[in-house]
Amino acid sequence: MHIELNEEQELLRETVRRFADEVVKPKAKEIDETGEFPMDFYRQAGELGLAGVCVPEEHGGAGMDVVSYTLVIEEISRVCASSGVILSVNNSLVCDPIQRFATAEQKQEFLVPLAKGEKLGCFALTEPGAGSDAAALRSTAVREGDHYVLNGNKVFITNGTHADIALVFASVDLEQKHRGITAFLVPMDTPGFSRGGHEVKLGVNASGTTELAFEDMRIPASWRLGEEGEGFKVAMSTLDGGRIGIAAQALGIAQGAYEEAVAYSKDREQFGRSLSNFQAIQFYLADMSTEIDAARLLTWKAAWTKQSQKRYTLEAAQAKLFAAEMAQRVTNKALQIHGGYGYTRDYNVERYFRDARITEIYEGTSEVHKMVIADWVLNKA
């Protein structure tokens, strides 16, 4: 694995950073406060090829590699974590499983508009009684001829308020537990569907999180993704890739907070000199810089392993675990460097501090990732 970016990746990072600074950053504070879903940003990102970074060009995507995808999510999240996770979900939790499991007809119908950014996707797995224990879901899909009748509720669905297409997981036989779970691609204008209101959260407040409900929804069997009973495999393999995206998001949040802290430490004076001249502050910044670089290397390693078509469950879990916990530590230090001002909404650092918290929870809690890593160390190493 090469740890230096190639010329194409460097150009991509520069392009996305410019887009983030010029288009995303000016509205980041406003959408955090109002909860307004940044659909204009998503459409513009789609025009740049950022809605389907790794999707082949023949299916509407940019045809880039997985490391490039992490660069995109990091750079967007560096200025706005809500916008970063919106892209992450569409790329890794929706486009990726469709690319891997869909038929040619399904790719044309669903993947092409999603990868182009013409439509927005969401990943509907979590339920009121099924969070980390995804196999405990209670949504059902009953076969009736050439259709399924879908019933159930999903919660905490990122992009759910504005998504056009949902990747929904439901059981064709609850007694079979995880072996009965099946995946479906569901346009959200299908009769029998409803969505709740926007969830106001501690952080990533503009990510369109909501509840979805399916009541006697009749969907054609042609919308099933994969075979009956393969849904749990689809979900778990998809989440491995999604964890790389959240690692990149956490990395971007930390990088943004770090940059704010460095600038503030140079400008702010106390006791007749800038904060950056105090050894305590220098040590904070040294720790922050080192941890960010360590997380970036773990994230790139996971991305490279996925791109190499090797099993990457361990690498994804390690990257997501470390990056999420690193983001907590870095944003905490960044706020401390800002002192009282950092605790106010006049400075971006308090938003970074709030946004970092969710990265330890969604797409697998830190505790779940430790279980995954421990299982690998004890049983598969």
Coordinates of N, CA, C and O in Angstrom, one line a residue, residues 31-38 82 85-86 126-128 153-162 194-213 354-355 358 362:
I31 N -27.5 25.9 8.6 CA -28.3 24.6 8.5 C -28.2 23.8 9.8 O -29.1 23.1 10.1
D32 N -27.1 24.0 10.5 CA -27.0 23.3 11.9 C -28.1 23.9 12.8 O -28.7 23.2 13.6
E33 N -28.3 25.2 12.7 CA -29.2 25.9 13.6 C -30.7 25.6 13.2 O -31.5 25.5 14.1
T34 N -30.9 25.6 11.9 CA -32.3 25.5 11.4 C -32.7 24.1 11.2 O -33.9 23.7 11.1
G35 N -31.8 23.2 10.9 CA -32.1 21.8 10.6 C -32.5 21.6 9.1 O -32.9 20.6 8.7
E36 N -32.3 22.7 8.3 CA -32.7 22.6 6.9 C -31.8 21.7 6.1 O -30.6 21.7 6.2
F37 N -32.5 20.7 5.4 CA -31.7 19.8 4.7 C -31.1 20.5 3.5 O -31.8 21.1 2.7
P38 N -29.7 20.3 3.3 CA -29.0 21.1 2.2 C -29.2 20.4 0.8 O -28.2 19.9 0.3
S82 N -22.9 17.5 8.7 CA -24.1 17.0 8.2 C -24.0 16.7 6.7 O -24.5 15.7 6.2
V85 N -22.1 13.4 6.1 CA -22.8 12.1 6.3 C -23.9 11.9 5.3 O -24.2 10.8 4.9
I86 N -24.5 13.0 4.7 CA -25.5 12.8 3.7 C -24.8 12.2 2.5 O -25.4 11.2 1.9
T126 N -32.3 0.2 11.0 CA -32.6 0.4 12.4 C -34.1 0.5 12.8 O -34.8 1.2 12.1
E127 N -34.5 -0.2 13.8 CA -35.9 -0.1 14.3 C -35.9 0.2 15.8 O -34.8 0.2 16.5
P128 N -37.1 0.6 16.3 CA -37.2 0.9 17.7 C -36.6 -0.1 18.7 O -36.0 0.2 19.7
N153 N -41.7 -0.3 11.0 CA -41.2 1.0 11.3 C -39.7 1.0 11.4 O -39.1 0.1 11.9
K154 N -39.1 2.1 10.9 CA -37.7 2.3 11.0 C -37.4 3.6 11.7 O -38.2 4.6 11.5
V155 N -36.3 3.7 12.4 CA -36.0 4.9 13.1 C -34.5 5.4 12.9 O -33.7 4.6 12.4
F156 N -34.3 6.7 13.2 CA -32.9 7.2 13.0 C -32.4 7.1 11.6 O -31.2 6.7 11.4
I157 N -33.2 7.3 10.6 CA -32.8 7.1 9.2 C -32.3 8.4 8.6 O -33.0 9.4 8.4
T158 N -31.0 8.4 8.5 CA -30.3 9.6 7.9 C -30.7 9.7 6.4 O -30.8 8.8 5.7
N159 N -31.0 11.0 6.0 CA -31.5 11.3 4.7 C -33.0 11.0 4.5 O -33.6 11.3 3.5
G160 N -33.6 10.5 5.6 CA -35.0 10.0 5.5 C -36.0 11.1 5.1 O -37.0 10.8 4.5
T161 N -35.7 12.3 5.6 CA -36.7 13.4 5.3 C -36.8 13.7 3.9 O -37.9 14.2 3.4
H162 N -35.8 13.5 3.1 CA -35.7 13.9 1.7 C -35.4 12.8 0.7 O -35.3 13.1 -0.5
S194 N -45.0 6.3 4.8 CA -45.1 7.7 5.5 C -43.8 7.9 6.2 O -43.1 7.0 6.6
R195 N -43.5 9.1 6.4 CA -42.3 9.5 7.2 C -42.6 10.5 8.3 O -43.5 11.3 8.1
G196 N -41.8 10.4 9.3 CA -42.1 11.3 10.5 C -41.4 12.7 10.2 O -40.9 13.0 9.1
G197 N -41.4 13.5 11.3 CA -40.7 14.8 11.2 C -39.3 14.7 11.4 O -38.7 13.7 11.8
H198 N -38.6 15.8 11.2 CA -37.2 15.9 11.3 C -36.8 15.8 12.8 O -37.3 16.5 13.6
E199 N -35.9 14.9 13.1 CA -35.4 14.7 14.5 C -34.3 15.8 14.8 O -33.3 15.9 14.1
V200 N -34.6 16.6 15.8 CA -33.6 17.6 16.3 C -32.6 16.9 17.2 O -33.0 16.3 18.2
K201 N -31.3 17.0 16.8 CA -30.3 16.2 17.5 C -29.2 17.1 18.1 O -29.1 18.3 17.8
L202 N -28.3 16.5 18.9 CA -27.2 17.2 19.5 C -26.3 17.8 18.4 O -25.8 18.9 18.4
G203 N -26.0 16.9 17.4 CA -25.1 17.3 16.3 C -25.7 16.8 14.9 O -26.8 16.3 14.9
V204 N -24.9 17.0 13.9 CA -25.3 16.7 12.5 C -26.8 17.0 12.3 O -27.6 16.1 11.8
N205 N -27.2 18.2 12.7 CA -28.7 18.5 12.8 C -29.4 18.6 11.5 O -30.6 18.6 11.4
A206 N -28.6 18.8 10.4 CA -29.2 18.9 9.1 C -29.1 17.7 8.2 O -29.3 17.8 7.0
S207 N -29.0 16.5 8.8 CA -28.8 15.3 8.1 C -30.1 14.6 7.7 O -30.1 13.5 7.2
G208 N -31.2 15.2 8.0 CA -32.5 14.7 7.6 C -32.9 13.4 8.3 O -33.5 12.5 7.7
T209 N -32.6 13.3 9.6 CA -32.9 12.1 10.3 C -34.4 12.0 10.7 O -35.0 13.0 11.2
T210 N -35.0 10.9 10.4 CA -36.5 10.8 10.7 C -36.8 9.3 10.9 O -36.0 8.4 10.8
E211 N -38.1 9.1 11.1 CA -38.7 7.7 11.2 C -39.5 7.4 9.9 O -40.1 8.3 9.3
L212 N -39.4 6.2 9.5 CA -40.1 5.7 8.3 C -41.1 4.7 8.7 O -40.8 3.9 9.6
A213 N -42.3 4.7 8.1 CA -43.3 3.7 8.4 C -43.8 3.1 7.1 O -44.0 3.8 6.1
R354 N -19.9 19.0 19.1 CA -21.2 18.3 19.1 C -21.3 17.3 18.0 O -21.8 16.2 18.2
D355 N -20.8 17.7 16.8 CA -20.9 16.7 15.7 C -20.1 15.5 15.9 O -20.4 14.4 15.4
I358 N -21.6 11.8 17.6 CA -22.4 10.8 16.9 C -21.5 9.7 16.2 O -21.9 8.6 16.0
Y362 N -23.3 5.9 15.5 CA -24.0 5.4 14.3 C -23.0 4.5 13.4 O -21.8 4.6 13.5

